[in-house]
PDB file of C-alpha atoms and ligand atoms in Angstrom:
ATOM      1  CA  MET A   1      58.186 124.189  15.359  1.00  0.00           C
ATOM      2  CA  THR A   2      54.812 122.488  15.125  1.00  0.00           C
ATOM      3  CA  VAL A   3      52.893 123.435  18.203  1.00  0.00           C
ATOM      4  CA  LEU A   4      49.380 122.222  17.726  1.00  0.00           C
ATOM      5  CA  PHE A   5      47.627 123.765  20.645  1.00  0.00           C
ATOM      6  CA  PRO A   6      47.994 126.324  22.110  1.00  0.00           C
ATOM      7  CA  PRO A   7      51.043 128.416  21.077  1.00  0.00           C
ATOM      8  CA  PRO A   8      54.052 128.649  23.416  1.00  0.00           C
ATOM      9  CA  VAL A   9      53.527 130.750  26.495  1.00  0.00           C
ATOM     10  CA  GLN A  10      55.962 132.933  28.343  1.00  0.00           C
ATOM     11  CA  PRO A  11      57.361 131.098  31.357  1.00  0.00           C
ATOM     12  CA  VAL A  12      56.090 132.118  34.753  1.00  0.00           C
ATOM     13  CA  HIS A  13      58.806 130.208  36.599  1.00  0.00           C
ATOM     14  CA  PRO A  14      62.080 129.007  35.132  1.00  0.00           C
ATOM     15  CA  VAL A  15      62.280 125.288  34.483  1.00  0.00           C
ATOM     16  CA  ALA A  16      64.602 123.329  36.761  1.00  0.00           C
ATOM     17  CA  LEU A  17      63.004 119.857  36.615  1.00  0.00           C
ATOM     18  CA  VAL A  18      61.503 117.845  33.763  1.00  0.00           C
ATOM     19  CA  VAL A  19      59.527 114.721  34.636  1.00  0.00           C
ATOM     20  CA  PHE A  20      58.876 112.352  31.760  1.00  0.00           C
ATOM     21  CA  ASP A  21      56.271 109.720  31.282  1.00  0.00           C
ATOM     22  CA  TRP A  22      57.868 106.653  29.686  1.00  0.00           C
ATOM     23  CA  GLU A  23      55.832 104.639  27.174  1.00  0.00           C
ATOM     24  CA  GLY A  24      54.326 106.803  24.445  1.00  0.00           C
ATOM     25  CA  THR A  25      56.591 109.667  25.498  1.00  0.00           C
ATOM     26  CA  LEU A  26      60.273 108.725  25.704  1.00  0.00           C
ATOM     27  CA  VAL A  27      59.734 105.234  24.281  1.00  0.00           C
ATOM     28  CA  PRO A  28      57.184 104.293  21.596  1.00  0.00           C
ATOM     29  CA  LEU A  29      54.222 102.227  22.697  1.00  0.00           C
ATOM     30  CA  PRO A  30      55.320  98.579  22.555  1.00  0.00           C
ATOM     31  CA  ARG A  31      54.833  96.618  19.346  1.00  0.00           C
ATOM     32  CA  PRO A  32      55.104  92.821  19.361  1.00  0.00           C
ATOM     33  CA  GLY A  33      58.453  91.627  18.086  1.00  0.00           C
ATOM     34  CA  GLU A  34      60.063  95.053  18.022  1.00  0.00           C
ATOM     35  CA  PRO A  35      62.801  95.917  20.491  1.00  0.00           C
ATOM     36  CA  ALA A  36      62.210  98.978  22.648  1.00  0.00           C
ATOM     37  CA  ARG A  37      64.217 102.044  21.721  1.00  0.00           C
ATOM     38  CA  PRO A  38      63.981 105.737  22.569  1.00  0.00           C
ATOM     39  CA  VAL A  39      61.841 107.951  20.367  1.00  0.00           C
ATOM     40  CA  PRO A  40      63.816 110.037  17.850  1.00  0.00           C
ATOM     41  CA  GLY A  41      65.393 113.067  19.460  1.00  0.00           C
ATOM     42  CA  ALA A  42      65.033 111.801  23.041  1.00  0.00           C
ATOM     43  CA  GLU A  43      68.697 110.997  23.547  1.00  0.00           C
ATOM     44  CA  ALA A  44      69.865 114.399  22.314  1.00  0.00           C
ATOM     45  CA  LEU A  45      67.240 116.254  24.315  1.00  0.00           C
ATOM     46  CA  LEU A  46      68.093 114.504  27.575  1.00  0.00           C
ATOM     47  CA  THR A  47      71.765 115.227  26.989  1.00  0.00           C
ATOM     48  CA  GLU A  48      71.111 118.887  26.285  1.00  0.00           C
ATOM     49  CA  LEU A  49      68.846 119.366  29.287  1.00  0.00           C
ATOM     50  CA  ALA A  50      71.343 117.676  31.604  1.00  0.00           C
ATOM     51  CA  ALA A  51      74.146 119.860  30.246  1.00  0.00           C
ATOM     52  CA  LEU A  52      72.064 122.906  31.146  1.00  0.00           C
ATOM     53  CA  GLY A  53      71.733 121.667  34.716  1.00  0.00           C
ATOM     54  CA  VAL A  54      68.081 120.647  34.451  1.00  0.00           C
ATOM     55  CA  THR A  55      67.149 117.771  36.733  1.00  0.00           C
ATOM     56  CA  LEU A  56      65.432 114.859  34.976  1.00  0.00           C
ATOM     57  CA  ALA A  57      62.995 112.312  36.416  1.00  0.00           C
ATOM     58  CA  VAL A  58      60.514 109.680  35.273  1.00  0.00           C
ATOM     59  CA  ALA A  59      56.986 109.010  36.518  1.00  0.00           C
ATOM     60  CA  THR A  60      55.504 106.016  34.729  1.00  0.00           C
ATOM     61  CA  GLY A  61      52.870 103.369  35.074  1.00  0.00           C
ATOM     62  CA  LYS A  62      55.397 100.825  33.809  1.00  0.00           C
ATOM     63  CA  SER A  63      56.695  98.153  36.171  1.00  0.00           C
ATOM     64  CA  ARG A  64      59.951  98.750  38.021  1.00  0.00           C
ATOM     65  CA  ARG A  65      61.521  95.698  36.422  1.00  0.00           C
ATOM     66  CA  GLY A  66      60.440  96.727  32.927  1.00  0.00           C
ATOM     67  CA  LEU A  67      61.728 100.273  33.348  1.00  0.00           C
ATOM     68  CA  ASP A  68      65.057  99.183  34.810  1.00  0.00           C
ATOM     69  CA  GLU A  69      65.581  96.742  31.924  1.00  0.00           C
ATOM     70  CA  GLN A  70      65.003  99.457  29.363  1.00  0.00           C
ATOM     71  CA  LEU A  71      67.145 102.000  31.202  1.00  0.00           C
ATOM     72  CA  ALA A  72      69.965  99.462  31.159  1.00  0.00           C
ATOM     73  CA  ALA A  73      69.390  98.609  27.486  1.00  0.00           C
ATOM     74  CA  PHE A  74      69.624 102.298  26.538  1.00  0.00           C
ATOM     75  CA  GLY A  75      72.576 103.013  28.854  1.00  0.00           C
ATOM     76  CA  TRP A  76      70.373 105.491  30.686  1.00  0.00           C
ATOM     77  CA  GLN A  77      70.784 104.231  34.255  1.00  0.00           C
ATOM     78  CA  SER A  78      72.229 107.521  35.469  1.00  0.00           C
ATOM     79  CA  ARG A  79      70.202 109.850  33.259  1.00  0.00           C
ATOM     80  CA  PHE A  80      67.464 110.442  35.809  1.00  0.00           C
ATOM     81  CA  ALA A  81      67.715 111.727  39.342  1.00  0.00           C
ATOM     82  CA  LEU A  82      64.606 109.780  40.325  1.00  0.00           C
ATOM     83  CA  THR A  83      62.259 107.285  38.707  1.00  0.00           C
ATOM     84  CA  ARG A  84      58.860 106.215  39.971  1.00  0.00           C
ATOM     85  CA  CYS A  85      56.984 103.199  38.632  1.00  0.00           C
ATOM     86  CA  ALA A  86      53.652 101.444  39.061  1.00  0.00           C
ATOM     87  CA  GLY A  87      52.975 100.567  42.673  1.00  0.00           C
ATOM     88  CA  GLU A  88      55.460 103.087  44.041  1.00  0.00           C
ATOM     89  CA  GLY A  89      52.774 105.673  44.735  1.00  0.00           C
ATOM     90  CA  PRO A  90      49.156 106.449  43.876  1.00  0.00           C
ATOM     91  CA  PRO A  91      48.509 106.054  40.120  1.00  0.00           C
ATOM     92  CA  LYS A  92      48.100 109.006  37.750  1.00  0.00           C
ATOM     93  CA  PRO A  93      46.332 111.384  37.726  1.00  0.00           C
ATOM     94  CA  ASP A  94      46.853 111.557  41.488  1.00  0.00           C
ATOM     95  CA  PRO A  95      49.530 114.260  41.948  1.00  0.00           C
ATOM     96  CA  ALA A  96      51.151 112.561  44.942  1.00  0.00           C
ATOM     97  CA  VAL A  97      54.053 111.048  42.991  1.00  0.00           C
ATOM     98  CA  LEU A  98      54.895 114.341  41.338  1.00  0.00           C
ATOM     99  CA  HIS A  99      54.755 116.071  44.708  1.00  0.00           C
ATOM    100  CA  GLU A 100      57.057 113.417  46.126  1.00  0.00           C
ATOM    101  CA  ILE A 101      59.569 113.781  43.275  1.00  0.00           C
ATOM    102  CA  CYS A 102      59.685 117.560  43.687  1.00  0.00           C
ATOM    103  CA  GLU A 103      60.072 117.312  47.426  1.00  0.00           C
ATOM    104  CA  ALA A 104      62.803 114.680  47.186  1.00  0.00           C
ATOM    105  CA  LEU A 105      64.741 116.838  44.758  1.00  0.00           C
ATOM    106  CA  GLY A 106      64.226 120.039  46.714  1.00  0.00           C
ATOM    107  CA  LEU A 107      62.327 121.778  43.933  1.00  0.00           C
ATOM    108  CA  ALA A 108      58.935 123.458  43.828  1.00  0.00           C
ATOM    109  CA  PRO A 109      56.251 122.050  41.489  1.00  0.00           C
ATOM    110  CA  ALA A 110      56.185 125.457  39.793  1.00  0.00           C
ATOM    111  CA  GLN A 111      59.758 124.752  38.631  1.00  0.00           C
ATOM    112  CA  ALA A 112      58.716 121.422  37.101  1.00  0.00           C
ATOM    113  CA  VAL A 113      57.387 120.427  33.706  1.00  0.00           C
ATOM    114  CA  MET A 114      55.653 117.082  33.217  1.00  0.00           C
ATOM    115  CA  VAL A 115      55.902 115.608  29.720  1.00  0.00           C
ATOM    116  CA  GLY A 116      53.410 112.910  28.774  1.00  0.00           C
ATOM    117  CA  ASP A 117      51.171 111.474  26.107  1.00  0.00           C
ATOM    118  CA  THR A 118      47.946 111.012  28.074  1.00  0.00           C
ATOM    119  CA  ARG A 119      45.476 113.223  29.862  1.00  0.00           C
ATOM    120  CA  TYR A 120      46.408 111.447  33.094  1.00  0.00           C
ATOM    121  CA  ASP A 121      49.999 112.690  32.862  1.00  0.00           C
ATOM    122  CA  LEU A 122      48.798 116.224  32.352  1.00  0.00           C
ATOM    123  CA  GLN A 123      46.110 116.075  35.023  1.00  0.00           C
ATOM    124  CA  MET A 124      48.723 114.844  37.463  1.00  0.00           C
ATOM    125  CA  ALA A 125      50.835 117.904  36.638  1.00  0.00           C
ATOM    126  CA  SER A 126      47.907 120.277  37.018  1.00  0.00           C
ATOM    127  CA  GLY A 127      46.991 118.737  40.341  1.00  0.00           C
ATOM    128  CA  ALA A 128      50.555 119.162  41.589  1.00  0.00           C
ATOM    129  CA  GLY A 129      50.886 122.760  40.422  1.00  0.00           C
ATOM    130  CA  ALA A 130      53.396 121.922  37.672  1.00  0.00           C
ATOM    131  CA  ARG A 131      53.244 122.763  33.987  1.00  0.00           C
ATOM    132  CA  ALA A 132      52.511 120.033  31.493  1.00  0.00           C
ATOM    133  CA  VAL A 133      53.378 119.343  27.882  1.00  0.00           C
ATOM    134  CA  GLY A 134      51.472 116.813  25.807  1.00  0.00           C
ATOM    135  CA  ILE A 135      53.203 114.725  23.155  1.00  0.00           C
ATOM    136  CA  LEU A 136      50.965 113.269  20.460  1.00  0.00           C
ATOM    137  CA  GLY A 137      51.245 109.635  19.564  1.00  0.00           C
ATOM    138  CA  GLY A 138      49.518 108.026  22.508  1.00  0.00           C
ATOM    139  CA  LEU A 139      45.865 107.338  23.030  1.00  0.00           C
ATOM    140  CA  ASP A 140      44.727 110.914  23.507  1.00  0.00           C
ATOM    141  CA  ALA A 141      44.174 113.503  20.783  1.00  0.00           C
ATOM    142  CA  ALA A 142      45.475 117.063  20.923  1.00  0.00           C
ATOM    143  CA  GLU A 143      42.176 118.505  22.150  1.00  0.00           C
ATOM    144  CA  ALA A 144      41.996 116.046  25.037  1.00  0.00           C
ATOM    145  CA  LEU A 145      45.548 116.881  26.054  1.00  0.00           C
ATOM    146  CA  ALA A 146      44.849 120.603  25.870  1.00  0.00           C
ATOM    147  CA  GLN A 147      41.705 120.211  27.952  1.00  0.00           C
ATOM    148  CA  ALA A 148      43.718 118.295  30.535  1.00  0.00           C
ATOM    149  CA  GLY A 149      45.815 121.396  31.153  1.00  0.00           C
ATOM    150  CA  ALA A 150      48.679 121.204  28.650  1.00  0.00           C
ATOM    151  CA  ALA A 151      50.718 124.385  28.310  1.00  0.00           C
ATOM    152  CA  ALA A 152      51.559 123.062  24.839  1.00  0.00           C
ATOM    153  CA  VAL A 153      50.789 120.023  22.733  1.00  0.00           C
ATOM    154  CA  LEU A 154      53.622 118.957  20.452  1.00  0.00           C
ATOM    155  CA  ALA A 155      53.450 116.662  17.451  1.00  0.00           C
ATOM    156  CA  GLU A 156      56.556 114.747  18.524  1.00  0.00           C
ATOM    157  CA  MET A 157      59.275 114.597  21.143  1.00  0.00           C
ATOM    158  CA  SER A 158      61.912 116.128  18.876  1.00  0.00           C
ATOM    159  CA  LEU A 159      60.042 119.451  19.197  1.00  0.00           C
ATOM    160  CA  LEU A 160      60.187 119.588  22.951  1.00  0.00           C
ATOM    161  CA  GLY A 161      63.644 121.136  23.216  1.00  0.00           C
ATOM    162  CA  GLU A 162      62.659 124.135  21.148  1.00  0.00           C
ATOM    163  CA  TRP A 163      59.703 124.784  23.441  1.00  0.00           C
ATOM    164  CA  LEU A 164      61.460 123.948  26.685  1.00  0.00           C
ATOM    165  CA  ILE A 165      65.019 125.205  26.545  1.00  0.00           C
ATOM    166  CA  PRO A 166      64.173 128.916  26.289  1.00  0.00           C
ATOM    167  CA  GLN A 167      62.452 128.470  29.650  1.00  0.00           C
ATOM    168  CA  VAL A 168      65.559 127.132  31.381  1.00  0.00           C
ATOM    169  CA  PRO A 169      66.966 129.947  33.512  1.00  0.00           C
ATOM    170  CA  ARG A 170      70.262 131.331  32.394  1.00  0.00           C
ATOM    171  CA  ALA A 171      71.538 130.645  35.877  1.00  0.00           C
ATOM    172  CA  LEU A 172      71.513 126.940  35.123  1.00  0.00           C
ATOM    173  CA  GLU A 173      73.481 127.257  31.911  1.00  0.00           C
ATOM    174  CA  GLY A 174      77.100 126.492  32.502  1.00  0.00           C
ATOM    175  CA  LEU A 175      76.565 124.870  35.890  1.00  0.00           C
ATOM    176  CA  PRO A 176      78.689 121.735  36.032  1.00  0.00           C
ATOM    177  CA  PRO A 177      76.687 118.753  34.749  1.00  0.00           C
ATOM    178  CA  GLY A 178      76.283 115.528  36.679  1.00  0.00           C
ATOM    179  CA  ARG A 179      74.880 117.299  39.721  1.00  0.00           C
ATOM    180  CA  HIS A 180      71.440 118.455  40.664  1.00  0.00           C
ATOM    181  CA  TRP A 181      71.247 122.132  41.486  1.00  0.00           C
ATOM    182  CA  ARG A 182      68.711 123.503  43.894  1.00  0.00           C
ATOM    183  CA  ALA A 183      67.867 127.172  44.333  1.00  0.00           C
ATOM    184  CA  VAL A 184      68.266 127.591  48.086  1.00  0.00           C
ATOM    185  CA  CYS A 185      67.312 131.238  48.490  1.00  0.00           C
ATOM    186  CA  PRO A 186      67.546 134.657  46.871  1.00  0.00           C
ATOM    187  CA  ILE A 187      71.105 136.015  46.972  1.00  0.00           C
ATOM    188  CA  ASN A 188      70.083 138.938  49.132  1.00  0.00           C
ATOM    189  CA  ALA A 189      68.691 136.557  51.773  1.00  0.00           C
ATOM    190  CA  VAL A 190      72.207 135.607  52.907  1.00  0.00           C
ATOM    191  CA  PRO A 191      73.058 137.959  55.778  1.00  0.00           C
ATOM    192  CA  GLU A 192      76.354 139.715  56.361  1.00  0.00           C
ATOM    193  CA  GLN A 193      78.935 138.487  58.872  1.00  0.00           C
ATOM    194  CA  PRO A 194      78.845 137.348  61.617  1.00  0.00           C
ATOM    195  CA  GLU A 195      75.600 135.724  60.591  1.00  0.00           C
ATOM    196  CA  GLY A 196      74.994 132.994  58.056  1.00  0.00           C
ATOM    197  CA  LEU A 197      71.910 131.380  56.587  1.00  0.00           C
ATOM    198  CA  ARG A 198      70.895 127.920  57.694  1.00  0.00           C
ATOM    199  CA  PHE A 199      69.235 125.618  55.185  1.00  0.00           C
ATOM    200  CA  VAL A 200      68.497 121.931  54.816  1.00  0.00           C
ATOM    201  CA  TRP A 201      70.611 119.958  52.358  1.00  0.00           C
ATOM    202  CA  HIS A 202      69.383 116.561  51.222  1.00  0.00           C
ATOM    203  CA  ARG A 203      71.460 113.459  50.819  1.00  0.00           C
ATOM    204  CA  LEU A 204      69.644 110.968  48.616  1.00  0.00           C
ATOM    205  CA  ARG A 205      70.545 107.352  49.224  1.00  0.00           C
ATOM    206  CA  GLY A 206      69.241 103.816  49.138  1.00  0.00           C
ATOM    207  CA  PRO A 207      67.774 101.969  46.158  1.00  0.00           C
ATOM    208  CA  ASP A 208      66.945 104.446  43.433  1.00  0.00           C
ATOM    209  CA  ARG A 209      67.845 107.219  45.909  1.00  0.00           C
ATOM    210  CA  ARG A 210      64.468 106.899  47.539  1.00  0.00           C
ATOM    211  CA  ILE A 211      65.655 107.671  51.043  1.00  0.00           C
ATOM    212  CA  ARG A 212      66.008 111.382  51.591  1.00  0.00           C
ATOM    213  CA  GLN A 213      68.218 112.208  54.507  1.00  0.00           C
ATOM    214  CA  PRO A 214      68.088 115.841  55.562  1.00  0.00           C
ATOM    215  CA  GLU A 215      71.331 117.384  56.757  1.00  0.00           C
ATOM    216  CA  PRO A 216      71.681 120.848  58.309  1.00  0.00           C
ATOM    217  CA  ALA A 217      73.820 123.179  56.208  1.00  0.00           C
ATOM    218  CA  PHE A 218      74.611 126.864  56.017  1.00  0.00           C
ATOM    219  CA  LEU A 219      75.663 129.645  53.697  1.00  0.00           C
ATOM    220  CA  VAL A 220      78.007 132.480  54.612  1.00  0.00           C
ATOM    221  CA  ARG A 221      79.415 135.470  52.818  1.00  0.00           C
ATOM    222  CA  HIS A 222      83.191 135.718  52.744  1.00  0.00           C
ATOM    223  CA  ARG A 223      85.296 138.220  50.827  1.00  0.00           C
ATOM    224  CA  GLY A 224      82.540 139.005  48.380  1.00  0.00           C
ATOM    225  CA  GLY A 225      81.643 135.388  47.618  1.00  0.00           C
ATOM    226  CA  LEU A 226      79.393 132.730  49.054  1.00  0.00           C
ATOM    227  CA  ARG A 227      80.468 129.520  50.753  1.00  0.00           C
ATOM    228  CA  ALA A 228      78.255 126.574  51.687  1.00  0.00           C
ATOM    229  CA  TYR A 229      79.048 123.913  54.261  1.00  0.00           C
ATOM    230  CA  LEU A 230      77.297 121.138  56.092  1.00  0.00           C
ATOM    231  CA  ASN A 231      76.515 122.431  59.571  1.00  0.00           C
ATOM    232  CA  ARG A 232      78.458 119.644  61.250  1.00  0.00           C
ATOM    233  CA  CYS A 233      81.592 120.122  63.298  1.00  0.00           C
ATOM    234  CA  ALA A 234      84.531 117.876  62.391  1.00  0.00           C
ATOM    235  CA  HIS A 235      85.260 117.290  66.094  1.00  0.00           C
ATOM    236  CA  ALA A 236      81.846 115.851  66.920  1.00  0.00           C
ATOM    237  CA  PRO A 237      78.660 115.701  64.816  1.00  0.00           C
ATOM    238  CA  VAL A 238      76.999 118.805  66.229  1.00  0.00           C
ATOM    239  CA  GLU A 239      75.933 122.050  64.597  1.00  0.00           C
ATOM    240  CA  LEU A 240      78.399 124.911  64.821  1.00  0.00           C
ATOM    241  CA  ASP A 241      76.248 127.948  65.459  1.00  0.00           C
ATOM    242  CA  TRP A 242      75.087 129.310  68.767  1.00  0.00           C
ATOM    243  CA  PRO A 243      73.106 131.444  68.910  1.00  0.00           C
ATOM    244  CA  GLU A 244      71.422 130.039  65.854  1.00  0.00           C
ATOM    245  CA  GLY A 245      72.729 131.588  62.633  1.00  0.00           C
ATOM    246  CA  ARG A 246      75.945 133.009  64.106  1.00  0.00           C
ATOM    247  CA  PHE A 247      78.964 131.337  62.520  1.00  0.00           C
ATOM    248  CA  PHE A 248      81.871 133.812  62.456  1.00  0.00           C
ATOM    249  CA  ASP A 249      84.312 134.810  65.161  1.00  0.00           C
ATOM    250  CA  GLU A 250      85.065 138.456  65.848  1.00  0.00           C
ATOM    251  CA  SER A 251      87.776 138.665  63.160  1.00  0.00           C
ATOM    252  CA  GLY A 252      85.372 137.589  60.413  1.00  0.00           C
ATOM    253  CA  LEU A 253      88.017 135.163  59.109  1.00  0.00           C
ATOM    254  CA  TYR A 254      86.975 132.008  60.916  1.00  0.00           C
ATOM    255  CA  LEU A 255      83.869 129.921  61.416  1.00  0.00           C
ATOM    256  CA  VAL A 256      83.682 128.797  65.000  1.00  0.00           C
ATOM    257  CA  CYS A 257      82.035 125.817  66.615  1.00  0.00           C
ATOM    258  CA  ALA A 258      80.222 127.068  69.683  1.00  0.00           C
ATOM    259  CA  THR A 259      80.606 123.763  71.532  1.00  0.00           C
ATOM    260  CA  HIS A 260      84.389 123.519  72.053  1.00  0.00           C
ATOM    261  CA  GLY A 261      85.730 126.339  69.905  1.00  0.00           C
ATOM    262  CA  ALA A 262      87.035 124.569  66.790  1.00  0.00           C
ATOM    263  CA  MET A 263      87.980 127.187  64.196  1.00  0.00           C
ATOM    264  CA  TYR A 264      87.631 126.747  60.452  1.00  0.00           C
ATOM    265  CA  ARG A 265      88.869 129.030  57.677  1.00  0.00           C
ATOM    266  CA  ALA A 266      85.840 130.638  56.104  1.00  0.00           C
ATOM    267  CA  GLU A 267      87.235 130.403  52.582  1.00  0.00           C
ATOM    268  CA  ASP A 268      87.529 126.602  52.436  1.00  0.00           C
ATOM    269  CA  GLY A 269      86.356 125.125  55.747  1.00  0.00           C
ATOM    270  CA  SER A 270      89.819 123.846  56.661  1.00  0.00           C
ATOM    271  CA  CYS A 271      90.677 123.482  60.340  1.00  0.00           C
ATOM    272  CA  ALA A 272      92.580 126.500  61.646  1.00  0.00           C
ATOM    273  CA  GLY A 273      92.835 125.489  65.281  1.00  0.00           C
ATOM    274  CA  GLY A 274      91.129 123.807  68.189  1.00  0.00           C
ATOM    275  CA  PRO A 275      89.787 120.286  68.479  1.00  0.00           C
ATOM    276  CA  CYS A 276      89.109 119.788  64.763  1.00  0.00           C
ATOM    277  CA  HIS A 277      92.786 118.680  64.483  1.00  0.00           C
ATOM    278  CA  GLY A 278      93.224 118.907  60.735  1.00  0.00           C
ATOM    279  CA  ARG A 279      89.720 117.725  59.868  1.00  0.00           C
ATOM    280  CA  ASN A 280      87.677 120.070  57.710  1.00  0.00           C
ATOM    281  CA  LEU A 281      84.083 121.105  57.320  1.00  0.00           C
ATOM    282  CA  VAL A 282      82.260 119.389  54.474  1.00  0.00           C
ATOM    283  CA  THR A 283      81.959 121.851  51.605  1.00  0.00           C
ATOM    284  CA  LEU A 284      78.998 122.021  49.248  1.00  0.00           C
ATOM    285  CA  GLU A 285      79.206 123.384  45.738  1.00  0.00           C
ATOM    286  CA  VAL A 286      77.529 126.769  45.473  1.00  0.00           C
ATOM    287  CA  ARG A 287      76.868 129.164  42.591  1.00  0.00           C
ATOM    288  CA  GLU A 288      75.042 132.447  42.152  1.00  0.00           C
ATOM    289  CA  GLY A 289      72.778 133.246  39.236  1.00  0.00           C
ATOM    290  CA  ALA A 290      69.503 134.888  38.281  1.00  0.00           C
ATOM    291  CA  GLY A 291      69.244 136.362  41.760  1.00  0.00           C
ATOM    292  CA  GLN A 292      69.347 132.935  43.402  1.00  0.00           C
ATOM    293  CA  VAL A 293      71.869 130.898  45.342  1.00  0.00           C
ATOM    294  CA  TRP A 294      72.253 127.423  43.834  1.00  0.00           C
ATOM    295  CA  VAL A 295      73.650 124.459  45.742  1.00  0.00           C
ATOM    296  CA  ALA A 296      74.572 121.055  44.293  1.00  0.00           C
ATOM    297  CA  PHE A 297      72.772 118.478  46.339  1.00  0.00           C
ATOM    298  CA  GLU A 298      73.268 115.064  44.893  1.00  0.00           C
ATOM    299  CA  ASN A 299      75.813 113.537  42.529  1.00  0.00           C
ATOM    300  CA  GLY A 300      79.305 114.701  43.296  1.00  0.00           C
ATOM    301  CA  SER A 301      78.321 115.950  46.744  1.00  0.00           C
ATOM    302  CA  PRO A 302      79.571 114.410  49.973  1.00  0.00           C
TER     303      PRO A 302
HETATM  304  S1  LIG B   1      81.918 119.666  68.785  1.00  0.00           S
HETATM  305 FE1  LIG B   1      82.747 121.347  67.694  1.00  0.00          FE
HETATM  306  S2  LIG B   1      84.558 121.748  68.700  1.00  0.00           S
HETATM  307 FE2  LIG B   1      83.805 120.058  69.740  1.00  0.00          FE
END
């Protein structure tokens, strides 16, 4: 691997989100008369990162129309969980857009890596508390990218995977692709019955998933495993627990709605009696790994 400056560093936080600049990074700077195409290695890298469960996003100074046209031309419309273009937030190097992307995806900036070809990309990452990788080929030289806070400066995009993938937590490997996984809490933070752990799940909707709709959700332990559900009774749209955090009945087999007593089987959220009348709790996909509880919170979720 050709790492120009400085050498790879040991990860402080595992990588769960990679935010790419567009022109000069994923796509060569435009040349008159030449059709736009991804830089060599970009397609394979995006595929590999997605297969590992890494969330992908774009933060670019390109116009929305121009980006959407190229995403469509490459068949990349569903590659990225979020894209942000010129005019959709303060320009780089202001970190606001990167903050917004992390918040919308439920990830901390420390879990994010920004990949770009200019000092502004890297300064935006530094300002947001994310790591940054510089790719040569744009206007800035290696020294300028390093001075702007790059954790590494790479000669070309095809080298990024070798630097990045060892920093992806093993917990993400093997998670079903096509979803975006969020570390909700450490595994040992989920209490024993009859308690559960409340958390906020995010439904992303609207154009380009820009509207983030928080939904109450909870985790419970049941027969040695974890289950995650939206905290919404199937009888009426109210939260189940009262007092807050108490979900189980005395038997430890059922989750009970405190309002009118609907009972749900803890293993799958199916109605076991009461006014839920055959309607079930909404289940969320949950996995354990690397000491964390991971919940799928976008594609494939209800
Ligand atoms: S609102 Fe839950 S049982 Fe009626």
